[in-house]
Amino acid sequence: MSGKTLHVDKTKQENVMLRRTACRVCGSKKLHKFLSLGPIPLVNKFLGEEQLSSPEDFYPLDVYFCTNCYLVQLLDIVSPQVLFEEYAYLTGASEPMQIHFSKLADEVLENFKLNENSLVIDIGSNDGTLLQCFSKFGLQTLGIEPASNIAQLAEAKGIHTVTDFFDEGCAIKLRKEYGPANVILGTNIFAHVDNLESLMRGINCLLANDGVFIIEVPYLPNLLNNLEFDTIYHEHLSYFAVHPLVYLFRKFGMEILDVKQVPVHGGSIRVFVQRALKQQSQNVDNLLLMERKAMLNSLKTYLKFAEEVVLVKEKLVQLLKTLKKEGAKITGYGAPAKGNVLLNYCKIGRDVLDYVTDTTPFKQGKYTPGTHIPVFPVKKFHEEPPDYALLLAWNYADEILQKESDYRKKGGKFILPIPEPKVI
Ligand SMILES: [Zn+2]
């Protein structure tokens, strides 16, 4: 996956961008665009110094609502080969995710009858962190990971990993070789996949009759309520509520057994799916009712959201402008993908932020896509503290405020961009 050039040849644009005309879940063409955040570059493609002078590729980032099944989605799809060619997010590196996965494994082991012959498959298994939580209890595990360099890390830990994109064809091969799976996990894949039909046909083929399919997806009401518009980018093709998931699984003879909210990625849902259900958890009806009350079935809800997003942008830009006029030194704290959505959408560049800091080594020494702000290790923030730090990694706000209490004691301020720009 790695070693390709970072820039996509302009003449090959048509190969990397696919435009869908029907809903990803129900096939309806009743699709309404309610928000436009682009054009923006791919937000995980940090640039080397030598790439700053070359033209960068920008892609539309328009968000649509299907009035038939209520799925919120992107229709402009950048091919996964381009999107993920150099990008590698290591789950093993993040401690909160390790704890989260460990709890997930405990929950599965408590609720489903599994033994040493049970096969647990993880789709998009990354470096094997989640499967390790199962293998330590003696279960059989198999990882599926498209990035070969990351799959190798899992193999080195003893987690057997097939290097492949998961789809129906892949599932048929795996079923032949390894037999049916008792548990299939997809904690970081469902929102990223364009062809959900092929994915679900693959699950159908690979899942044992009484097996359970478990996914985690960011939960749409959190995005709407907290105005987390910056979590919308090309890697995230669908923004799920329970309603469209019910629709999708029923097409494949499956039902949601249980669903619960979990505190990752700005608030997600963990969904347990099975074929024949004996009893469905009350949680499913409760969330469906909540979704109806929140009017997630109405285009009006999304148009209102879009208006609020524009307001956040205007307020943030105005705040930064005023501070700059007063001569303040401002930097960015954290350079996550969502930070790059925010910077590009609000057109915040080097004229506003002197630099951004990030703990991820591969971003350091590079420049933010589109806005070309240099990325430094956090050390720089301590050596040359700014008057204000725009908190781009807002999902870690509590931890960061605590970690940087010295900076705040000395008069340094943070700017929280969402749900409403404020200085703290
Ligand atoms: Zn639909």
Coordinates of N, CA and C in Angstrom, one line a residue, residues 45 153-154 185 238 294 306 335 369 383:
K45 N -3.6 13.2 4.3 CA -2.4 13.3 3.4 C -1.6 14.5 3.8
L153 N 2.6 -6.2 11.4 CA 2.7 -5.9 12.9 C 1.8 -6.9 13.7
A154 N 0.6 -7.2 13.1 CA -0.3 -8.1 13.8 C 0.4 -9.5 13.8
L185 N -16.2 -9.1 13.8 CA -16.2 -7.8 14.3 C -15.9 -6.8 13.2
S238 N -20.7 6.9 5.4 CA -22.0 6.9 6.0 C -22.0 7.4 7.4
A294 N -36.2 12.9 17.7 CA -35.2 13.9 17.3 C -35.4 14.3 15.8
A306 N -27.1 22.3 9.1 CA -26.2 23.0 8.1 C -26.1 24.5 8.4
A335 N -3.3 17.6 15.4 CA -3.5 17.7 13.9 C -4.3 16.5 13.5
P369 N -2.5 19.3 5.1 CA -3.1 19.3 3.8 C -4.0 20.5 3.5
E383 N 8.0 25.0 24.5 CA 9.1 25.9 24.4 C 8.7 27.3 23.9

